mmCIF file of C-alpha atoms in Angstrom:
data_model
loop_
_atom_site.group_PDB
_atom_site.id
_atom_site.type_symbol
_atom_site.label_atom_id
_atom_site.label_comp_id
_atom_site.label_asym_id
_atom_site.label_seq_id
_atom_site.Cartn_x
_atom_site.Cartn_y
_atom_site.Cartn_z
ATOM 1 C CA MET A 1 0.000 0.000 0.000
ATOM 2 C CA GLN A 2 0.930 3.651 -0.384
ATOM 3 C CA VAL A 3 0.189 5.277 2.971
ATOM 4 C CA VAL A 4 0.432 8.961 3.838
ATOM 5 C CA ILE A 5 0.854 9.794 7.538
ATOM 6 C CA ALA A 6 0.280 13.079 9.338
ATOM 7 C CA GLY A 7 1.782 13.197 12.819
ATOM 8 C CA SER A 8 4.540 10.746 11.936
ATOM 9 C CA SER A 9 7.113 12.169 14.358
ATOM 10 C CA GLY A 10 5.208 11.346 17.552
ATOM 11 C CA LEU A 11 5.355 8.247 19.714
ATOM 12 C CA ILE A 12 2.783 6.290 17.713
ATOM 13 C CA GLY A 13 3.660 7.765 14.327
ATOM 14 C CA THR A 14 7.340 6.857 14.578
ATOM 15 C CA ALA A 15 6.513 3.251 15.453
ATOM 16 C CA LEU A 16 3.833 3.043 12.766
ATOM 17 C CA VAL A 17 6.128 4.302 10.000
ATOM 18 C CA ALA A 18 8.753 1.712 10.940
ATOM 19 C CA ALA A 19 6.216 -1.131 11.125
ATOM 20 C CA LEU A 20 4.581 -0.317 7.793
ATOM 21 C CA ARG A 21 7.929 -0.130 6.045
ATOM 22 C CA ARG A 22 8.989 -3.446 7.565
ATOM 23 C CA ASP A 23 5.843 -4.933 6.053
ATOM 24 C CA GLY A 24 6.773 -3.592 2.620
ATOM 25 C CA HIS A 25 4.379 -0.637 2.415
ATOM 26 C CA VAL A 26 5.413 2.708 0.937
ATOM 27 C CA VAL A 27 5.084 5.505 3.476
ATOM 28 C CA SER A 28 5.032 9.266 2.879
ATOM 29 C CA ARG A 29 5.014 11.788 5.711
ATOM 30 C CA LEU A 30 3.336 15.176 5.943
ATOM 31 C CA VAL A 31 5.592 17.742 7.639
ATOM 32 C CA ARG A 32 4.889 21.292 8.813
ATOM 33 C CA ARG A 33 8.061 22.720 7.319
ATOM 34 C CA GLU A 34 9.784 22.647 3.969
ATOM 35 C CA ALA A 35 10.109 19.055 2.779
ATOM 36 C CA ALA A 36 13.698 17.871 3.213
ATOM 37 C CA ALA A 37 13.538 14.185 2.209
ATOM 38 C CA PRO A 38 12.052 12.212 -0.697
ATOM 39 C CA ASP A 39 9.320 10.754 1.550
ATOM 40 C CA GLU A 40 8.186 14.153 2.861
ATOM 41 C CA PHE A 41 5.495 16.558 1.692
ATOM 42 C CA ALA A 42 4.882 19.962 3.217
ATOM 43 C CA TRP A 43 1.553 21.065 4.592
ATOM 44 C CA ASP A 44 0.184 23.910 6.688
ATOM 45 C CA PRO A 45 -3.186 22.908 8.155
ATOM 46 C CA ALA A 46 -3.729 26.314 9.760
ATOM 47 C CA ARG A 47 -3.792 27.788 6.250
ATOM 48 C CA ALA A 48 -5.467 24.749 4.683
ATOM 49 C CA GLN A 49 -2.410 24.247 2.460
ATOM 50 C CA LEU A 50 -1.265 20.801 1.351
ATOM 51 C CA ASP A 51 1.233 19.875 -1.361
ATOM 52 C CA GLU A 52 -1.023 18.633 -4.149
ATOM 53 C CA ARG A 53 1.392 15.793 -4.912
ATOM 54 C CA ALA A 54 1.105 14.319 -1.423
ATOM 55 C CA LEU A 55 -2.033 12.245 -1.968
ATOM 56 C CA ARG A 56 -1.489 11.197 -5.584
ATOM 57 C CA GLY A 57 -1.811 7.437 -5.811
ATOM 58 C CA ALA A 58 -2.300 7.066 -2.080
ATOM 59 C CA ASP A 59 -4.256 4.055 -0.846
ATOM 60 C CA ALA A 60 -4.765 5.469 2.644
ATOM 61 C CA VAL A 61 -4.121 8.449 4.875
ATOM 62 C CA VAL A 62 -3.457 8.117 8.605
ATOM 63 C CA ASN A 63 -4.022 11.203 10.748
ATOM 64 C CA LEU A 64 -2.292 11.174 14.140
ATOM 65 C CA CYS A 65 -2.103 14.943 14.673
ATOM 66 C CA GLY A 66 -2.672 16.455 18.101
ATOM 67 C CA ALA A 67 -0.849 18.241 20.908
ATOM 68 C CA SER A 68 -0.165 16.123 23.996
ATOM 69 C CA ILE A 69 -3.196 15.864 26.277
ATOM 70 C CA GLY A 70 -0.953 15.803 29.328
ATOM 71 C CA GLY A 71 1.741 18.033 27.892
ATOM 72 C CA ARG A 72 1.232 20.764 30.467
ATOM 73 C CA ARG A 73 -1.298 22.123 32.923
ATOM 74 C CA TRP A 74 -4.559 22.976 31.235
ATOM 75 C CA ASN A 75 -5.737 26.559 30.929
ATOM 76 C CA GLY A 76 -7.996 28.223 28.420
ATOM 77 C CA SER A 77 -5.299 28.728 25.804
ATOM 78 C CA TYR A 78 -3.907 25.201 26.072
ATOM 79 C CA LYS A 79 -7.359 23.647 25.850
ATOM 80 C CA GLN A 80 -7.888 25.667 22.679
ATOM 81 C CA GLU A 81 -4.543 24.396 21.392
ATOM 82 C CA LEU A 82 -5.654 20.823 22.061
ATOM 83 C CA ARG A 83 -8.741 21.458 19.930
ATOM 84 C CA ASP A 84 -7.013 23.412 17.165
ATOM 85 C CA SER A 85 -4.212 20.845 16.818
ATOM 86 C CA ARG A 86 -6.770 18.103 16.166
ATOM 87 C CA ILE A 87 -9.909 19.483 14.585
ATOM 88 C CA THR A 88 -8.421 21.851 12.005
ATOM 89 C CA PRO A 89 -5.845 19.359 10.606
ATOM 90 C CA THR A 90 -8.493 16.633 10.485
ATOM 91 C CA ASP A 91 -10.897 18.820 8.512
ATOM 92 C CA VAL A 92 -8.121 19.809 6.077
ATOM 93 C CA LEU A 93 -7.055 16.189 5.569
ATOM 94 C CA ALA A 94 -10.583 14.838 5.253
ATOM 95 C CA THR A 95 -11.375 17.453 2.613
ATOM 96 C CA ALA A 96 -8.180 16.667 0.722
ATOM 97 C CA VAL A 97 -8.782 12.914 0.953
ATOM 98 C CA ALA A 98 -12.252 13.355 -0.512
ATOM 99 C CA ALA A 99 -10.979 15.558 -3.343
ATOM 100 C CA ALA A 100 -8.149 13.140 -4.183
ATOM 101 C CA GLU A 101 -10.472 10.122 -3.949
ATOM 102 C CA VAL A 102 -8.209 8.323 -1.496
ATOM 103 C CA PRO A 103 -10.077 5.133 -0.522
ATOM 104 C CA THR A 104 -9.280 5.059 3.215
ATOM 105 C CA LEU A 105 -8.817 7.521 6.076
ATOM 106 C CA VAL A 106 -7.693 6.253 9.494
ATOM 107 C CA ASN A 107 -8.131 9.018 12.030
ATOM 108 C CA ALA A 108 -6.976 9.169 15.638
ATOM 109 C CA SER A 109 -9.394 9.736 18.506
ATOM 110 C CA GLY A 110 -9.451 8.805 22.187
ATOM 111 C CA ALA A 111 -11.141 6.380 24.550
ATOM 112 C CA HIS A 112 -12.262 9.358 26.604
ATOM 113 C CA TYR A 113 -14.846 9.900 23.869
ATOM 114 C CA TYR A 114 -17.108 8.004 26.296
ATOM 115 C CA GLY A 115 -16.397 10.384 29.169
ATOM 116 C CA GLY A 116 -15.042 9.450 32.549
ATOM 117 C CA ASP A 117 -18.268 8.768 34.409
ATOM 118 C CA THR A 118 -19.086 5.318 33.024
ATOM 119 C CA GLY A 119 -18.230 3.600 36.308
ATOM 120 C CA ASP A 120 -18.091 -0.208 36.130
ATOM 121 C CA ALA A 121 -20.172 -0.367 32.946
ATOM 122 C CA ILE A 122 -18.388 -2.051 30.043
ATOM 123 C CA VAL A 123 -18.157 0.352 27.109
ATOM 124 C CA ASP A 124 -17.902 -0.704 23.475
ATOM 125 C CA GLU A 125 -18.102 1.246 20.230
ATOM 126 C CA THR A 126 -21.891 1.441 20.298
ATOM 127 C CA ALA A 127 -21.875 3.651 23.416
ATOM 128 C CA ALA A 128 -22.763 7.314 23.130
ATOM 129 C CA ALA A 129 -20.329 10.169 23.641
ATOM 130 C CA GLY A 130 -19.873 11.245 27.230
ATOM 131 C CA THR A 131 -19.635 14.669 28.778
ATOM 132 C CA GLY A 132 -16.694 16.850 29.725
ATOM 133 C CA PHE A 133 -13.898 18.539 27.837
ATOM 134 C CA LEU A 134 -12.152 15.397 26.549
ATOM 135 C CA ALA A 135 -15.370 13.710 25.470
ATOM 136 C CA THR A 136 -16.439 16.827 23.583
ATOM 137 C CA LEU A 137 -12.976 17.152 22.050
ATOM 138 C CA CYS A 138 -13.069 13.556 20.774
ATOM 139 C CA ARG A 139 -16.607 13.959 19.459
ATOM 140 C CA ASP A 140 -15.727 17.114 17.525
ATOM 141 C CA TRP A 141 -12.434 15.578 16.361
ATOM 142 C CA GLU A 142 -14.285 12.647 14.842
ATOM 143 C CA ALA A 143 -16.926 14.916 13.336
ATOM 144 C CA ALA A 144 -14.176 16.737 11.434
ATOM 145 C CA THR A 145 -13.793 13.630 9.236
ATOM 146 C CA THR A 146 -17.263 14.301 7.761
ATOM 147 C CA PRO A 147 -15.944 15.604 4.385
ATOM 148 C CA ALA A 148 -14.332 12.189 3.832
ATOM 149 C CA THR A 149 -17.237 10.046 5.033
ATOM 150 C CA ALA A 150 -19.697 12.143 3.014
ATOM 151 C CA ALA A 151 -17.628 11.406 -0.088
ATOM 152 C CA GLY A 152 -17.790 7.656 0.551
ATOM 153 C CA VAL A 153 -14.282 7.288 1.938
ATOM 154 C CA ARG A 154 -13.880 4.331 4.300
ATOM 155 C CA THR A 155 -13.169 6.125 7.566
ATOM 156 C CA VAL A 156 -11.852 4.418 10.693
ATOM 157 C CA LEU A 157 -11.859 6.273 14.012
ATOM 158 C CA VAL A 158 -9.227 4.871 16.362
ATOM 159 C CA ARG A 159 -10.326 5.601 19.943
ATOM 160 C CA SER A 160 -7.028 5.006 21.684
ATOM 161 C CA ALA A 161 -6.496 4.184 25.329
ATOM 162 C CA VAL A 162 -3.314 5.121 27.210
ATOM 163 C CA VAL A 163 -0.448 3.766 25.111
ATOM 164 C CA LEU A 164 2.157 1.827 27.106
ATOM 165 C CA ALA A 165 5.491 2.353 25.385
ATOM 166 C CA PRO A 166 9.120 1.622 26.283
ATOM 167 C CA ASN A 167 10.103 5.257 25.874
ATOM 168 C CA GLY A 168 7.619 8.095 26.108
ATOM 169 C CA GLY A 169 4.010 8.472 27.088
ATOM 170 C CA MET A 170 2.621 7.906 30.555
ATOM 171 C CA LEU A 171 5.179 5.282 31.600
ATOM 172 C CA SER A 172 8.060 7.715 31.135
ATOM 173 C CA MET A 173 6.433 9.928 33.767
ATOM 174 C CA LEU A 174 5.648 7.077 36.172
ATOM 175 C CA HIS A 175 8.978 5.215 36.031
ATOM 176 C CA PRO A 176 10.953 7.673 38.206
ATOM 177 C CA LEU A 177 8.242 7.725 40.869
ATOM 178 C CA TYR A 178 8.062 3.946 41.060
ATOM 179 C CA TRP A 179 11.833 3.586 41.219
ATOM 180 C CA LEU A 180 11.797 5.926 44.215
ATOM 181 C CA GLY A 181 9.193 3.721 45.884
ATOM 182 C CA LEU A 182 6.476 6.320 45.339
ATOM 183 C CA GLY A 183 4.109 4.176 43.298
ATOM 184 C CA GLY A 184 0.538 3.403 44.209
ATOM 185 C CA ARG A 185 -3.054 4.122 43.402
ATOM 186 C CA LEU A 186 -4.461 7.484 42.412
ATOM 187 C CA GLY A 187 -7.606 8.653 44.163
ATOM 188 C CA SER A 188 -9.950 5.816 45.068
ATOM 189 C CA GLY A 189 -8.225 3.478 42.616
ATOM 190 C CA ARG A 190 -11.634 2.153 41.567
ATOM 191 C CA GLN A 191 -11.702 4.174 38.355
ATOM 192 C CA TYR A 192 -10.715 2.368 35.177
ATOM 193 C CA THR A 193 -7.483 3.115 33.347
ATOM 194 C CA PRO A 194 -7.894 2.070 29.695
ATOM 195 C CA TRP A 195 -4.570 0.883 28.264
ATOM 196 C CA ILE A 196 -2.964 -0.625 25.163
ATOM 197 C CA SER A 197 0.600 -1.636 24.345
ATOM 198 C CA LEU A 198 2.433 0.334 21.663
ATOM 199 C CA ASP A 199 2.735 -2.855 19.607
ATOM 200 C CA ASP A 200 -1.030 -3.352 19.671
ATOM 201 C CA GLU A 201 -1.731 0.330 18.985
ATOM 202 C CA VAL A 202 0.371 0.047 15.835
ATOM 203 C CA GLY A 203 -1.114 -3.373 15.139
ATOM 204 C CA ALA A 204 -4.667 -2.043 15.391
ATOM 205 C CA ILE A 205 -3.945 0.801 12.972
ATOM 206 C CA THR A 206 -2.219 -1.545 10.537
ATOM 207 C CA PHE A 207 -5.130 -3.972 10.835
ATOM 208 C CA ALA A 208 -7.569 -1.181 10.016
ATOM 209 C CA LEU A 209 -5.501 -0.177 6.985
ATOM 210 C CA THR A 210 -5.312 -3.684 5.579
ATOM 211 C CA HIS A 211 -8.832 -4.914 6.344
ATOM 212 C CA PRO A 212 -11.375 -3.068 4.185
ATOM 213 C CA GLU A 213 -14.290 -4.468 6.169
ATOM 214 C CA VAL A 214 -13.253 -2.370 9.189
ATOM 215 C CA SER A 215 -15.010 0.989 9.287
ATOM 216 C CA GLY A 216 -16.257 3.514 11.833
ATOM 217 C CA PRO A 217 -15.057 3.654 15.442
ATOM 218 C CA ILE A 218 -12.735 1.050 16.926
ATOM 219 C CA ASN A 219 -11.564 1.009 20.530
ATOM 220 C CA ALA A 220 -7.797 0.638 20.561
ATOM 221 C CA ALA A 221 -7.745 -0.668 24.110
ATOM 222 C CA GLY A 222 -6.523 -3.852 25.730
ATOM 223 C CA PRO A 223 -9.175 -6.569 26.017
ATOM 224 C CA ALA A 224 -8.816 -6.906 29.798
ATOM 225 C CA PRO A 225 -9.585 -3.515 31.388
ATOM 226 C CA VAL A 226 -8.157 -2.797 34.829
ATOM 227 C CA THR A 227 -8.848 -0.312 37.579
ATOM 228 C CA ASN A 228 -6.255 2.260 38.506
ATOM 229 C CA ALA A 229 -5.377 0.287 41.644
ATOM 230 C CA GLU A 230 -4.822 -2.855 39.556
ATOM 231 C CA PHE A 231 -2.734 -0.869 37.078
ATOM 232 C CA GLY A 232 -0.523 0.470 39.863
ATOM 233 C CA ARG A 233 0.072 -2.973 41.329
ATOM 234 C CA ALA A 234 0.847 -4.417 37.892
ATOM 235 C CA LEU A 235 3.384 -1.680 37.164
ATOM 236 C CA GLY A 236 4.971 -2.272 40.562
ATOM 237 C CA ARG A 237 5.331 -5.968 39.755
ATOM 238 C CA ALA A 238 6.824 -5.202 36.339
ATOM 239 C CA LEU A 239 9.379 -2.863 37.905
ATOM 240 C CA HIS A 240 9.874 -4.990 41.047
ATOM 241 C CA ARG A 241 9.045 -1.980 43.166
ATOM 242 C CA PRO A 242 6.607 -1.504 46.061
ATOM 243 C CA THR A 243 3.378 0.414 45.555
ATOM 244 C CA PRO A 244 2.534 1.672 49.043
ATOM 245 C CA LEU A 245 1.193 5.121 48.358
ATOM 246 C CA VAL A 246 -2.260 6.550 47.863
ATOM 247 C CA VAL A 247 -2.389 9.940 46.147
ATOM 248 C CA PRO A 248 -5.688 11.566 47.136
ATOM 249 C CA GLY A 249 -7.860 13.226 44.559
ATOM 250 C CA PHE A 250 -7.494 16.692 46.063
ATOM 251 C CA ALA A 251 -3.695 16.458 45.750
ATOM 252 C CA LEU A 252 -3.941 15.494 42.087
ATOM 253 C CA ARG A 253 -6.338 18.352 41.443
ATOM 254 C CA ALA A 254 -3.923 20.760 43.106
ATOM 255 C CA LEU A 255 -1.044 19.358 41.045
ATOM 256 C CA VAL A 256 -2.535 19.101 37.542
ATOM 257 C CA GLY A 257 -5.891 20.866 37.796
ATOM 258 C CA GLU A 258 -8.794 19.905 35.551
ATOM 259 C CA PHE A 259 -6.760 17.165 33.864
ATOM 260 C CA ALA A 260 -7.023 15.122 37.067
ATOM 261 C CA ASP A 261 -10.812 14.807 36.892
ATOM 262 C CA GLU A 262 -10.876 14.394 33.127
ATOM 263 C CA ALA A 263 -8.174 11.783 32.628
ATOM 264 C CA ILE A 264 -6.794 10.437 35.927
ATOM 265 C CA LEU A 265 -9.546 10.141 38.519
ATOM 266 C CA HIS A 266 -12.096 8.923 35.976
ATOM 267 C CA GLY A 267 -11.872 6.625 32.991
ATOM 268 C CA PRO A 268 -14.051 4.392 30.801
ATOM 269 C CA ARG A 269 -14.011 0.598 31.039
ATOM 270 C CA ALA A 270 -13.547 0.402 27.280
ATOM 271 C CA ILE A 271 -13.227 -2.904 25.440
ATOM 272 C CA PRO A 272 -12.104 -3.504 21.822
ATOM 273 C CA ALA A 273 -15.301 -5.189 20.642
ATOM 274 C CA ALA A 274 -15.051 -4.043 17.003
ATOM 275 C CA LEU A 275 -11.419 -5.098 16.642
ATOM 276 C CA GLU A 276 -11.995 -8.516 18.150
ATOM 277 C CA GLN A 277 -15.116 -9.104 16.081
ATOM 278 C CA ALA A 278 -13.078 -8.280 12.974
ATOM 279 C CA GLY A 279 -10.489 -10.878 13.962
ATOM 280 C CA TYR A 280 -7.645 -8.841 15.426
ATOM 281 C CA THR A 281 -5.427 -10.835 17.809
ATOM 282 C CA PHE A 282 -3.707 -8.872 20.559
ATOM 283 C CA GLN A 283 0.017 -9.336 21.045
ATOM 284 C CA HIS A 284 -0.330 -8.225 24.666
ATOM 285 C CA PRO A 285 -3.835 -9.119 25.874
ATOM 286 C CA THR A 286 -3.236 -8.432 29.582
ATOM 287 C CA ILE A 287 -1.872 -5.469 31.497
ATOM 288 C CA GLY A 288 0.932 -7.666 32.815
ATOM 289 C CA ALA A 289 2.047 -8.658 29.317
ATOM 290 C CA ALA A 290 1.833 -5.077 28.042
ATOM 291 C CA LEU A 291 3.848 -3.677 30.937
ATOM 292 C CA ALA A 292 6.421 -6.470 30.776
ATOM 293 C CA ALA A 293 7.003 -5.689 27.095
ATOM 294 C CA ALA A 294 7.304 -1.952 27.690
ATOM 295 C CA VAL A 295 9.469 -2.169 30.803
ATOM 296 C CA GLY A 296 11.708 -4.854 29.365
ATOM 297 C CA ARG A 297 12.477 -2.915 26.213
ATOM 298 C CA SER A 298 13.174 0.310 28.079
ATOM 299 C CA GLY A 299 15.789 -1.446 30.195
ATOM 300 C CA ASN A 300 13.955 -0.673 33.444
ATOM 301 C CA ARG A 301 13.827 -4.029 35.215
#
């Protein structure tokens, strides 16, 4: 396949480019600067500008654009940046995909589409959007693909859980705390922490690209959801470190503000029903396997 990727320099994008090329696919990357390599094409989503050559002959476009949700403390301007970095590029790409008649668009989204107040209820792709900033962001992010879906483009919406990677993402922030013996549960610990290994995140996207029967939303989440308390204990086991602490909700709110309630103290018990029904087999089906893979590769034993 000829695949064009936006957001190729991030944690997921870097791994996806490497995996697709290993499988023999031809990958081009959209960059927000002057193109400097044969596989690069320049674009400026803020100005709705895209090198017209970028999508010629493309079989699929993958959109992974978006500023880091936990990149810094939320305020009004950063929340607007989170929206602008997702919704505007998605609209530009979806419009371009439709005009170029590219058959497939795989677009990133998040498991917090369902909101954080789902409690113990199991959530699959048929569930409605939740409430709150992240849920609204994901809903509007997905809606920005409308130009492509309206043109008949097969559109896959990848609602990703927390990606567990050897280097980067949430684990890079937690490792130092656990090595200092400061690991443990956050808040009550009863809230769910949706997760997926980096290998399975890349695998799910690749599966969506190569299986034309897959369309619409898919939950890129491990098939065995765990609570935050279970996650903390599993990470402690993977790192061979104790997990004695309890960080109360008020402390998290004081530390990271609104992000605590939106993404730490609440979370959906999301399951990958659509992926499993389509026949995807997880490389790391349990939190223990996913953490062992991530911790082992990072050298933190």
